[in-house]
Tab-separated table of C-alpha atoms and ligand atoms in Angstrom:
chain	number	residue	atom	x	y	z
P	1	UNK	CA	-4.567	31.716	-10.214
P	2	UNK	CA	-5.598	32.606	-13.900
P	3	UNK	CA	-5.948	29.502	-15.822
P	4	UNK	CA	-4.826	29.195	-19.216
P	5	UNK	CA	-7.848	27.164	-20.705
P	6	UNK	CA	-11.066	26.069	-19.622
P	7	UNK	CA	-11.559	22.156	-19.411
P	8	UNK	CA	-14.601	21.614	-21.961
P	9	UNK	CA	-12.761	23.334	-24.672
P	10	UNK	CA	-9.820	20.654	-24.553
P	11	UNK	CA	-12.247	17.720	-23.742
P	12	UNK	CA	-14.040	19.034	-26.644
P	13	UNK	CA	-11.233	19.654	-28.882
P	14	UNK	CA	-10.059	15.477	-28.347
P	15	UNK	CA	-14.197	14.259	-29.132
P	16	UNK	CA	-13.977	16.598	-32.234
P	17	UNK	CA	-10.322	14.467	-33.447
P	18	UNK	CA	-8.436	17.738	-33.025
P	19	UNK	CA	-4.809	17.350	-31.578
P	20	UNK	CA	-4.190	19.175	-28.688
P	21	UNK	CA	-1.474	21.450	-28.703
P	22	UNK	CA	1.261	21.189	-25.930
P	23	UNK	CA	-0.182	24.318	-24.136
P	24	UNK	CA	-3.611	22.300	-23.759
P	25	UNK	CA	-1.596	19.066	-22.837
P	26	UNK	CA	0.310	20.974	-19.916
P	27	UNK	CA	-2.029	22.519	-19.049
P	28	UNK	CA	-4.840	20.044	-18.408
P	29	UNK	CA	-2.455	17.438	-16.727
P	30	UNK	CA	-1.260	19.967	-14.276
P	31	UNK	CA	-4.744	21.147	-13.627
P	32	UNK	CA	-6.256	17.653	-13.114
P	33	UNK	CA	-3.384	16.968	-10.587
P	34	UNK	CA	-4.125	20.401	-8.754
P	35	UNK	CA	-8.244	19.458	-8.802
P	36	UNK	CA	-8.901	22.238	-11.026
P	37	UNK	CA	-9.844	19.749	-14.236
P	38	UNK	CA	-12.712	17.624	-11.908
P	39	UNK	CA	-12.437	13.884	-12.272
P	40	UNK	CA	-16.057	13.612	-14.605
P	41	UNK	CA	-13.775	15.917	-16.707
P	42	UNK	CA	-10.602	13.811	-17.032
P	43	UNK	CA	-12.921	10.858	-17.002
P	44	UNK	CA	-14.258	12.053	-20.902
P	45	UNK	CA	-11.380	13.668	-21.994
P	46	UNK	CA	-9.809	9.678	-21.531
P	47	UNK	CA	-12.691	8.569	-23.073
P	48	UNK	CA	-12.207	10.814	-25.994
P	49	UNK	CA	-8.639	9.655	-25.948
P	50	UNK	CA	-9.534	6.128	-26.141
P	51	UNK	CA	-11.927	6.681	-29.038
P	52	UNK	CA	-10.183	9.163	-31.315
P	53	UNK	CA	-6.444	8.352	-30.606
P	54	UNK	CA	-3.215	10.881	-30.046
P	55	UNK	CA	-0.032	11.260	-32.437
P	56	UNK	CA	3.329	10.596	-31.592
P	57	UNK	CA	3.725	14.324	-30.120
P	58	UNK	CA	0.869	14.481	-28.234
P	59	UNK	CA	1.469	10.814	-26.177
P	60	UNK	CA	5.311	12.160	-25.896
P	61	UNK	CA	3.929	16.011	-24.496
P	62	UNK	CA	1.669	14.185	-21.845
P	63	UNK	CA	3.812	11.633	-20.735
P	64	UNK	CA	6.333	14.642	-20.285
P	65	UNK	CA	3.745	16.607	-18.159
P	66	UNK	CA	2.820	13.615	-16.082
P	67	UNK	CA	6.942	12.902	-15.083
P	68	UNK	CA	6.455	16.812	-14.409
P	69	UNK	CA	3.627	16.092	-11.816
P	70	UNK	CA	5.854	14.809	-8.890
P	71	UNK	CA	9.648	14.075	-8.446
P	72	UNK	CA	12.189	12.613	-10.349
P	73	UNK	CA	14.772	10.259	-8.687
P	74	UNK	CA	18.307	9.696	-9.426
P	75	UNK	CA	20.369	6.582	-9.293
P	76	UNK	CA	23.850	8.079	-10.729
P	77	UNK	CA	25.335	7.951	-7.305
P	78	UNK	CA	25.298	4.528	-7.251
P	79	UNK	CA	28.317	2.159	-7.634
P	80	UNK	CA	26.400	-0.197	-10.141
P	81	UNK	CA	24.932	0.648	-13.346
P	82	UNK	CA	21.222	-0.030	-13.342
P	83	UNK	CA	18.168	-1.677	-15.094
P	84	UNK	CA	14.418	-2.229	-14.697
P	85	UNK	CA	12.155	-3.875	-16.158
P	86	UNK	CA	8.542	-3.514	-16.837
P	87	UNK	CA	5.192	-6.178	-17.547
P	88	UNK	CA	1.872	-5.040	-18.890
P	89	UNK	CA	0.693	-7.406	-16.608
P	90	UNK	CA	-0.135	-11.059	-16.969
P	91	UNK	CA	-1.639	-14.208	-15.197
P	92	UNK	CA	0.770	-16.145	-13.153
P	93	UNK	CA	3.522	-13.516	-14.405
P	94	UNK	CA	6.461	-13.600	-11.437
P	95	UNK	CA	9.135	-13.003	-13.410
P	96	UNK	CA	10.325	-10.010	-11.605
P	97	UNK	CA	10.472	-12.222	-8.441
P	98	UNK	CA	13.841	-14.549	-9.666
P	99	UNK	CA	14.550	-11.748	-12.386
P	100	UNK	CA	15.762	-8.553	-9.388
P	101	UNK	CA	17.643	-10.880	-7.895
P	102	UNK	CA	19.541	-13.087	-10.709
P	103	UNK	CA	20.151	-9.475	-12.849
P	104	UNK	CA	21.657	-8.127	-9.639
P	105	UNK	CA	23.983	-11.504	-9.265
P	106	UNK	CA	24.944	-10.455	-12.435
P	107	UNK	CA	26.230	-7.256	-11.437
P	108	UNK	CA	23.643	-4.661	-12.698
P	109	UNK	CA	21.410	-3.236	-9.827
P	110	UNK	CA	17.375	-3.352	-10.380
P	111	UNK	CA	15.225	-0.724	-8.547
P	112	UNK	CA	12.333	-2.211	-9.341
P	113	UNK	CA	9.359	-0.014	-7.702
P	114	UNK	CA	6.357	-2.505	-8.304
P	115	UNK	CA	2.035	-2.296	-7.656
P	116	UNK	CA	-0.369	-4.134	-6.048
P	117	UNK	CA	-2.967	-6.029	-8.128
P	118	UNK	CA	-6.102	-4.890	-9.235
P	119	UNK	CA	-8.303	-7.360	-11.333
P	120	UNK	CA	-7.879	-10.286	-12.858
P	121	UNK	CA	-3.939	-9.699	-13.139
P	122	UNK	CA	-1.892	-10.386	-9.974
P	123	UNK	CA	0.678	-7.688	-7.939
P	124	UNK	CA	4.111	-8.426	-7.297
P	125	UNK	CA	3.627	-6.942	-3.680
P	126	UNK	CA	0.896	-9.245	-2.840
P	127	UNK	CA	3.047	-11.901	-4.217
P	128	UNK	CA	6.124	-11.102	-1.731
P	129	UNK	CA	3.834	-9.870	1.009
P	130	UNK	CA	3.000	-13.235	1.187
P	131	UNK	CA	6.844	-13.794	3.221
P	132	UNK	CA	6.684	-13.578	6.449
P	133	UNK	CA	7.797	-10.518	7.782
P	134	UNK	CA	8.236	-8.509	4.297
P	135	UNK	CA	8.141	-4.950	3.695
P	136	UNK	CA	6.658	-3.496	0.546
P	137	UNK	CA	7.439	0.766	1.645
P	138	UNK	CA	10.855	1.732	2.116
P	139	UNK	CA	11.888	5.366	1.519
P	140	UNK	CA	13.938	6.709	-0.455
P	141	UNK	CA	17.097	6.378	1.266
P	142	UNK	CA	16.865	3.017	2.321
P	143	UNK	CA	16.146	2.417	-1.231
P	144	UNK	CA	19.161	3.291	-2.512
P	145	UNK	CA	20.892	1.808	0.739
P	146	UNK	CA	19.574	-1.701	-0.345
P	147	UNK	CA	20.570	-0.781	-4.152
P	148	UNK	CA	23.960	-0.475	-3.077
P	149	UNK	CA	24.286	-3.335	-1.098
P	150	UNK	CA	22.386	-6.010	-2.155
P	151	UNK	CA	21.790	-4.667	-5.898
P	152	UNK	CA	17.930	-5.583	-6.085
P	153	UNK	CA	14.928	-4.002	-4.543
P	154	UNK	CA	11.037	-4.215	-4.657
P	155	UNK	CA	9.044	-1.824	-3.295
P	156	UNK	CA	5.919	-0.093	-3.465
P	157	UNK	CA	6.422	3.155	-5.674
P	158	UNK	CA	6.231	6.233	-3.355
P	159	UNK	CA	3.635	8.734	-4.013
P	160	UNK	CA	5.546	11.695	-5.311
P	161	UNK	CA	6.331	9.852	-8.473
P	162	UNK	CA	3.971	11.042	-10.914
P	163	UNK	CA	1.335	11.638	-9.027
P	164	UNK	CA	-0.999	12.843	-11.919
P	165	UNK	CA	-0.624	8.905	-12.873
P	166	UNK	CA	-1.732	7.539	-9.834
P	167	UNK	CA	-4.698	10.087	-9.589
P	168	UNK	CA	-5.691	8.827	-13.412
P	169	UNK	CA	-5.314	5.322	-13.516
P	170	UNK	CA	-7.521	5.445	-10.572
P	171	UNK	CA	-9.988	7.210	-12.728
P	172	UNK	CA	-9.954	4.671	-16.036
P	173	UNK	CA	-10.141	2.001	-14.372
P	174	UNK	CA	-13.525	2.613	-13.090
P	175	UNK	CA	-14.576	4.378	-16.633
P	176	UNK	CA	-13.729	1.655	-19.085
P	177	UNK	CA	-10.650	3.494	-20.229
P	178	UNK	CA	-7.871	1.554	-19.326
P	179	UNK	CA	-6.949	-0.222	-22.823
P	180	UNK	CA	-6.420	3.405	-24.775
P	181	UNK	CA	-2.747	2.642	-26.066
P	182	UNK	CA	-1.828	6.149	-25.611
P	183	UNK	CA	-3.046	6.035	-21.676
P	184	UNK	CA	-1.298	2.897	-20.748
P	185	UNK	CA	2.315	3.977	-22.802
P	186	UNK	CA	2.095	7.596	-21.552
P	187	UNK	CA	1.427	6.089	-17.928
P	188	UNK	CA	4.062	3.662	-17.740
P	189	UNK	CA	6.699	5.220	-19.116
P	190	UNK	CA	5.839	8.642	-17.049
P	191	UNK	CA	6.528	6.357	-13.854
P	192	UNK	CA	9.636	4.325	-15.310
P	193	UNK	CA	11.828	7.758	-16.894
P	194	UNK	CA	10.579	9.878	-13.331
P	195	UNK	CA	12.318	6.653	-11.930
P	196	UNK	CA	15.699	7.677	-13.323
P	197	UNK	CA	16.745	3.813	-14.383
P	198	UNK	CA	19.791	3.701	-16.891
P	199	UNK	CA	17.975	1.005	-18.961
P	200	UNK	CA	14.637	-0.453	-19.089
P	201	UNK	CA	13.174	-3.752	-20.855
P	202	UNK	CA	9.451	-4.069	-21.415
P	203	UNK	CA	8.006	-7.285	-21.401
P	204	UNK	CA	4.800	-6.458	-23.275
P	205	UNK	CA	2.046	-9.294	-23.396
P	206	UNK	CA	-0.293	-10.098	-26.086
P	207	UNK	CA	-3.151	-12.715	-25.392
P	208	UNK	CA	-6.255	-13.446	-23.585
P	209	UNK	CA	-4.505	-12.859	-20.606
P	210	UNK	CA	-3.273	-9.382	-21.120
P	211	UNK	CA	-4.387	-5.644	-21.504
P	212	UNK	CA	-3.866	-5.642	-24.995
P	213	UNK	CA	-5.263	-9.068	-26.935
P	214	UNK	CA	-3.841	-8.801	-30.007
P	215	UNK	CA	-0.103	-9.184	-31.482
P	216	UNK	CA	-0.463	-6.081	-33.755
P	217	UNK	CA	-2.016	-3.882	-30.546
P	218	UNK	CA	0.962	-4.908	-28.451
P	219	UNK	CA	3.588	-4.449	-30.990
P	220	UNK	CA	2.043	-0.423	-31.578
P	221	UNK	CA	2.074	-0.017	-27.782
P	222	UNK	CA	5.653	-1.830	-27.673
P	223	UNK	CA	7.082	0.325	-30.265
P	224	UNK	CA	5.635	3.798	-28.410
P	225	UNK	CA	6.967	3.233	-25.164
P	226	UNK	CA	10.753	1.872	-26.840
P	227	UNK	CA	10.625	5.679	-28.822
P	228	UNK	CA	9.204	7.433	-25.213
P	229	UNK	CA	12.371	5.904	-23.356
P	230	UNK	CA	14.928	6.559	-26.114
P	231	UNK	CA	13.707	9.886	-26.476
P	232	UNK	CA	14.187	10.646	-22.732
P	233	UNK	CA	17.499	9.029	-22.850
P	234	UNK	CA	16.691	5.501	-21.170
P	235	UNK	CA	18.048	2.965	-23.429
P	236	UNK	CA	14.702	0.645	-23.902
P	237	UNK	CA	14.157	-2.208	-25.406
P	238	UNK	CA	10.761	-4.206	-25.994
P	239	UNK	CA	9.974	-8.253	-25.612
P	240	UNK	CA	6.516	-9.381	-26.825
P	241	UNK	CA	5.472	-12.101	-25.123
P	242	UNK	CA	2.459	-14.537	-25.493
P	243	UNK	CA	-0.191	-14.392	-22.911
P	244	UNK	CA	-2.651	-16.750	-23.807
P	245	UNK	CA	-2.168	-19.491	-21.488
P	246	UNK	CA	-0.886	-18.454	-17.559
P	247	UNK	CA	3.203	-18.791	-17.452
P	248	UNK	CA	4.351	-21.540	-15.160
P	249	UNK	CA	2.106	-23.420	-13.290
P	250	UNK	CA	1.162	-20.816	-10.493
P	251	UNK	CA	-1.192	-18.108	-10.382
P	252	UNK	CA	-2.230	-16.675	-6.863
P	253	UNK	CA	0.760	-15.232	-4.034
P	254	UNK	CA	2.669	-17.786	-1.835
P	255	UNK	CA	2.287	-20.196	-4.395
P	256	UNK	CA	3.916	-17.652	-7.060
P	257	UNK	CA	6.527	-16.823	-4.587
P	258	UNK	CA	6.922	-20.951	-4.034
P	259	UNK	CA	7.702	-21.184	-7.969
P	260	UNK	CA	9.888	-18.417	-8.089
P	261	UNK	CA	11.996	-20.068	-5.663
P	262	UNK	CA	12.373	-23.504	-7.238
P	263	UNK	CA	13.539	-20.860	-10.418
P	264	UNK	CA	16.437	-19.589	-8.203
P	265	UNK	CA	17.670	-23.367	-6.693
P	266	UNK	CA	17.809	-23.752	-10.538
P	267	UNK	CA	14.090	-25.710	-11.529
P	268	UNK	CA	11.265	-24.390	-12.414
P	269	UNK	CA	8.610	-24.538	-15.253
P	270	UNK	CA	10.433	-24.402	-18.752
P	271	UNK	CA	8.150	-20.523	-19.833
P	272	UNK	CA	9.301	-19.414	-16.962
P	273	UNK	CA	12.898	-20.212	-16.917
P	274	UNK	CA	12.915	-18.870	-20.437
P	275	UNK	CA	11.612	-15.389	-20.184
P	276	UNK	CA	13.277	-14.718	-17.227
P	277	UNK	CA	16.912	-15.423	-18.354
P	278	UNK	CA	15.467	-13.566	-21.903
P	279	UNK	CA	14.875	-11.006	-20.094
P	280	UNK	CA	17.813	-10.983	-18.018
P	281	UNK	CA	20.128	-10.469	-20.969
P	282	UNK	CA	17.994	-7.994	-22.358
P	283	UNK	CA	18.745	-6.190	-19.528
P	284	UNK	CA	22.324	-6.688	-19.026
P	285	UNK	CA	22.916	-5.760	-22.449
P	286	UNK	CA	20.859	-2.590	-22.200
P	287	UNK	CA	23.129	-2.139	-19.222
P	288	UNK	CA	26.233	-2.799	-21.042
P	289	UNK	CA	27.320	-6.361	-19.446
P	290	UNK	CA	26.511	-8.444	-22.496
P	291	UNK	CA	29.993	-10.157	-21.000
P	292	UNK	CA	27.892	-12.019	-18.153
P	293	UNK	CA	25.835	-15.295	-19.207
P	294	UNK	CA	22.851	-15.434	-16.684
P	295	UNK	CA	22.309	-19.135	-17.199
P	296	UNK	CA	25.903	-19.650	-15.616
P	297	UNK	CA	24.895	-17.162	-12.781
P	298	UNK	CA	21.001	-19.206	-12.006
P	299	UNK	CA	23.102	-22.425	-12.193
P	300	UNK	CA	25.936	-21.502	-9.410
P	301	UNK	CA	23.709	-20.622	-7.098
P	302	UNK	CA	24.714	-16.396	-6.738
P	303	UNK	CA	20.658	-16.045	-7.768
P	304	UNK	CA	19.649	-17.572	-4.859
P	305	UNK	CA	22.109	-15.914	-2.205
P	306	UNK	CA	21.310	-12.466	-3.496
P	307	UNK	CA	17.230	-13.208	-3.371
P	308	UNK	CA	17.838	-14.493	0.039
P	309	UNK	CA	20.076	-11.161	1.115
P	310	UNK	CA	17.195	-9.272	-0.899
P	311	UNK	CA	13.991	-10.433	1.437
P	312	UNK	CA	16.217	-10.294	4.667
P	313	UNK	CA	17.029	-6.300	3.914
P	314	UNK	CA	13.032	-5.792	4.125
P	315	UNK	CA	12.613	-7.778	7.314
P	316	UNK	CA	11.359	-11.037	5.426
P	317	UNK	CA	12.311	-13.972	6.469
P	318	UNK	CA	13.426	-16.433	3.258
P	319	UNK	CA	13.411	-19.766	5.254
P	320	UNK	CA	10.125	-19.184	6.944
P	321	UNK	CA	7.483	-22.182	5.972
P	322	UNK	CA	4.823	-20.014	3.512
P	323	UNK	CA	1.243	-19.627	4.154
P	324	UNK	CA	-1.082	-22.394	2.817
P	325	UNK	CA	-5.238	-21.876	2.060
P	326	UNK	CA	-7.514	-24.078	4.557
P	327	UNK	CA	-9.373	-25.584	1.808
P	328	UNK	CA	-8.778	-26.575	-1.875
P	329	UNK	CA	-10.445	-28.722	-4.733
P	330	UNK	CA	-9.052	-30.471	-7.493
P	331	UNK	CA	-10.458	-30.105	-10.987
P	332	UNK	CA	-10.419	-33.159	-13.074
P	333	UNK	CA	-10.444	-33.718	-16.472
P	334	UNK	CA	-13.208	-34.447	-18.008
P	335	UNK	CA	-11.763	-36.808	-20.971
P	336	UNK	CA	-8.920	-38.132	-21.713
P	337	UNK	CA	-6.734	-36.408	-24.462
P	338	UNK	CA	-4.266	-33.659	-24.918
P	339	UNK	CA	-4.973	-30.233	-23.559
P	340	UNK	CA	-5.436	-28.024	-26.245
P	341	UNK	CA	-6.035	-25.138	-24.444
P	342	UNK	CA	-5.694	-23.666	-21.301
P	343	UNK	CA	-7.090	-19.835	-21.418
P	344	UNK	CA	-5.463	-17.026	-19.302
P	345	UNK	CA	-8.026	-15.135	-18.951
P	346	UNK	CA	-10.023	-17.984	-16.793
P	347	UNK	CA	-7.511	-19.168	-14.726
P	348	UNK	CA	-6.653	-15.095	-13.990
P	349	UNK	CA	-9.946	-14.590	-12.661
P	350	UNK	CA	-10.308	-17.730	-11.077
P	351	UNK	CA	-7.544	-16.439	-8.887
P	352	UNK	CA	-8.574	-13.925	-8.091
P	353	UNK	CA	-12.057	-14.955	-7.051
P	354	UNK	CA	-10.528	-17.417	-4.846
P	355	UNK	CA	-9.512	-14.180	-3.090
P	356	UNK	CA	-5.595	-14.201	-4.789
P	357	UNK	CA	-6.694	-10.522	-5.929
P	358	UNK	CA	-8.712	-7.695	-5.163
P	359	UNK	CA	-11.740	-6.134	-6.653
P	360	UNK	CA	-11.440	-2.792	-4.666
P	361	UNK	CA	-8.184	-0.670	-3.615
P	362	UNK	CA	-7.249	-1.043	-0.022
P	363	UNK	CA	-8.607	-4.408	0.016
P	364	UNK	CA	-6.864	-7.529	1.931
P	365	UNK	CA	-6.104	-10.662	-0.333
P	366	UNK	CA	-5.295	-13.742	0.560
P	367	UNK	CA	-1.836	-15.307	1.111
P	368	UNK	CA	-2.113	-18.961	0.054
P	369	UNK	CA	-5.075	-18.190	-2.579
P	370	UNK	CA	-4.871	-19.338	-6.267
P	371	UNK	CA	-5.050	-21.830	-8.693
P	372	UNK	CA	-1.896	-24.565	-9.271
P	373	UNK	CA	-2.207	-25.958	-12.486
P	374	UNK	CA	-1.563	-30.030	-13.014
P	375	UNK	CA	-1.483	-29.662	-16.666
P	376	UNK	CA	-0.453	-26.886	-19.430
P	377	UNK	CA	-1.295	-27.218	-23.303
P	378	UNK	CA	0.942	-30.105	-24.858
P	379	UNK	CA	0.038	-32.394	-21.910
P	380	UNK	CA	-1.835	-35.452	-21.750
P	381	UNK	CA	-4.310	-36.276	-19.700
P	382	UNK	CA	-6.388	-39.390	-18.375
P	383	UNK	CA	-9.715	-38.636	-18.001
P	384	UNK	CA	-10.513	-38.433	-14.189
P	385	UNK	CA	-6.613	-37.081	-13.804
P	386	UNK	CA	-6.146	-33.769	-11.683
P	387	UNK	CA	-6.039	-30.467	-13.948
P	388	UNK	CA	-6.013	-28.313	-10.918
P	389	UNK	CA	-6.274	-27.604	-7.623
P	390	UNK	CA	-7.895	-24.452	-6.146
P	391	UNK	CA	-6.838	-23.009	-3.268
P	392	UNK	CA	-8.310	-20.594	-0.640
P	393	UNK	CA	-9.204	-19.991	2.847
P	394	UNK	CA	-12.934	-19.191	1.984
P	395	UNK	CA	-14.382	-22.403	0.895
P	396	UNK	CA	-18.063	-20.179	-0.336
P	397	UNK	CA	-15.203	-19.116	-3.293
P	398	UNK	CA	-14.748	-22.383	-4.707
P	399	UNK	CA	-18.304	-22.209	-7.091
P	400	UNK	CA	-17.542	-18.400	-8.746
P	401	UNK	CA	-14.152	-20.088	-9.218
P	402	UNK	CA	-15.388	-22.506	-11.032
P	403	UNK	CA	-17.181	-20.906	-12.926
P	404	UNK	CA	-14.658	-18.565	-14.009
P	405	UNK	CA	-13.127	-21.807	-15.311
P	406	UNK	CA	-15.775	-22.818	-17.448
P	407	UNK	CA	-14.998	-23.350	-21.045
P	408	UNK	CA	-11.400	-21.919	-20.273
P	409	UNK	CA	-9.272	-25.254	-21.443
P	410	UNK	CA	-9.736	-28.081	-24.285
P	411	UNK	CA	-9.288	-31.202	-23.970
P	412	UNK	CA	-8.731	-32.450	-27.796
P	413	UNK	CA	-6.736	-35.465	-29.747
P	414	UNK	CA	-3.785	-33.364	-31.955
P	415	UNK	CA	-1.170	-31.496	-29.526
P	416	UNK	CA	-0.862	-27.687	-29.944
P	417	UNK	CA	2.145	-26.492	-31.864
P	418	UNK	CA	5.047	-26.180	-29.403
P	419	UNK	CA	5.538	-22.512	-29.339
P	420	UNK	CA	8.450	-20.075	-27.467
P	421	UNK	CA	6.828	-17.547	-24.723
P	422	UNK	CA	8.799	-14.707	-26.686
P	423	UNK	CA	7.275	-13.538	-30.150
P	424	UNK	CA	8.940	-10.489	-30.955
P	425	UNK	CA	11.108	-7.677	-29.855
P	426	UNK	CA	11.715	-4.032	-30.602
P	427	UNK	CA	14.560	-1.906	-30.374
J	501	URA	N1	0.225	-0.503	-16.115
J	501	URA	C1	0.335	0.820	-15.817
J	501	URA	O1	1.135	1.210	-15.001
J	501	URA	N2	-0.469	1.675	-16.463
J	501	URA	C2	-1.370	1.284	-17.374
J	501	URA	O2	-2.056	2.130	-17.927
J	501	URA	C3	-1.493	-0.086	-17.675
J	501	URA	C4	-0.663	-0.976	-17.028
């Protein structure tokens, strides 16, 4: 096969702040899927990206030819009318573990094809792997089995949906080039309109938690990926949410799963409650059933039955005791006072040293592993009082944990202002 360009000339083109036309776009997406572009090649042309930007045209032309990489799936078939919902990723963020569920109670079916976690921020697969007897892979047509009669499924994302994706992310996130806005709109949209979902709310986060630190950063990417899905015809909507401090009081797998439970018998930590039934109507209303309140629907109980029908259909078992670490230690605090602060960030990669994450692909984590936080900012504390208690089955952990930890919370006198977990939206 003839091809149409030669590599250096587009990776050259991007470090010289030229755009690239949509010939060079097609092109070099199709060619790094086929293994003509090499990965050292794709690895600077993402590092050009990062550093000198795209327009509008070129993020909308790539994220085009990565959904032309691999298949496109189709939901119309179904009874139901259907929403997703996306996360940048977060610390402690299992909102998409009561969310499937209570949005499907509602009557709108969520396909919800999730990751595993790499880094500091934790995978909703590890999270329900942590169920006895659950099944991340399904294919295709017990997929859309499940949609049909239960309403709500998470699975692992097969590998014919853009595949150019998978094949890239791999690549930046060994070559520092995860954070380029462009990269991270053009990738998850490419996977969420290949999907095929009717309607699609983004939960975008914006803190010391989250991919993208500041408000303004997440509001640009926000506003990109709410134009990428309108212009493909998914009806998109964007929350901006604060990821500064960890949301609820779990971060790590059976004990995220744990919380996500108490959400759908109608408890729960307040953030969490919050952005999940914000989210909820977000997505109903994309979906056009604005007419059902999800608070009614968490508080009768319908949540619970159709998360409990949800983790039978993929062998799990939902009244199976969960896995618990060997060891823990508590954290105390130091003074007494009002926490201040509580970073994201630290308690993220405290996690995930205590073997809650992974640091390389393929890699086994740990079921009961994480951190479960005593306190959140607002609260006060005795000195001496727990602040948290680490958990994991590999007690050598506990002192990179801790470390992790240091300087990540405040103890001071004057509480914090009391703020929402949503900041923004766009539509
Ligand atoms: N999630 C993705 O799927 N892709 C990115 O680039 C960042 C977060």
């Amino acid at each position: 096969m003839t091809e149409s360009f030669d590599a250096t000339e587009v990776i050259a083109a991007k470090r010289d702040r030229l755009e690239l036309s949509d010939a060079q776009i097609d092109w070099v997406v199709d060619a790094f899927t086929r293994g003509v572009v090499a990965d050292e090649q794709m690895s600077a042309l993402a590092m050009a990206i990062l550093l000198n930007g795209m327009d509008r045209r070129e993020i909308s032309r790539w994220t085009h030819a990565m959904i032309a990489s691999g298949e496109r799936m189709d939901f119309s078939g179904l009874s139901w009318p259907t929403a997703d919902k996306h996360s940048t990723g977060g610390v402690g963020d299992k909102i998409t573990l009561p969310l499937a569920p209570l949005v499907a109670a509602c009557g709108v079916a969520v396909p919800q094809l999730s990751g595993r976690g790499l880094g500091h921020t934790g995978g909703t697969l590890d999270k329900l792997e942590a169920i006895p007897g659950w099944r991340a892979d399904l294919d295709n047509d017990a997929m859309m089995r499940q949609l049909e009669d239960v309403g709500a499924v998470i699975c692992a994302a097969g590998t014919g949906l853009a595949p150019a994706d998978k094949k890239l992310y791999a690549l930046r996130d060994v070559t520092g080039t995860v954070e380029a806005i462009p990269l991270i709109a053009s990738s998850i949209m490419s996977k969420k309109i290949a999907e095929g979902t009717g309607a699609l709310v983004l939960d975008v986060k914006a803190g010391s938690g989250a991919f993208m630190k500041g408000r303004d950063q997440a509001h640009q990417l926000a506003q990109i990926m709410v134009e990428l899905g309108t212009d493909a015809g998914v009806r998109t909507v964007a929350l901006i949410t604060d990821m500064s401090t960890p949301l609820g009081l779990t971060a790590g797998n059976a004990c995220e799963v744990a919380e996500s439970v108490e959400v759908l018998q109608g408890g729960g930590p307040a953030d969490v409650v919050e952005l999940t039934l914000a989210l909820a109507r977000e997505m109903l209303t994309a979906a056009g059933r604005d007419d059902v309140d999800p608070a009614d629907v968490l508080a009768s109980g319908r949540a619970f039955d159709t998360w409990r029908a949800m983790i039978r259909a993929q062998g799990g078992d939902p009244d199976a005791a969960l896995p618990t670490a060997r060891e823990n230690q508590v954290i105390t605090a130091p003074q007494s006072g009002v926490v201040t602060r509580l970073d994201a960030m630290a308690v993220g990669v405290a996690a995930w040293r205590l073997g809650a994450g992974r640091s390389r692909p393929g890699e086994t984590v740990q079921a009961g592993a994480g951190v479960v936080l005593h306190a959140k900012p607002g609260d006060t504390v005795r000195a001496g009082q727990p602040l948290m208690t680490l958990h994991t089955d590999t007690p050598e952990r506990f002192g990179r944990a801790v470390d992790a930890l240091d300087g990540g919370y405040d103890i001071g006198v004057e509480a914090p202002p009391v703020q929402s977990v949503i900041i923004d939206s766009v539509r």
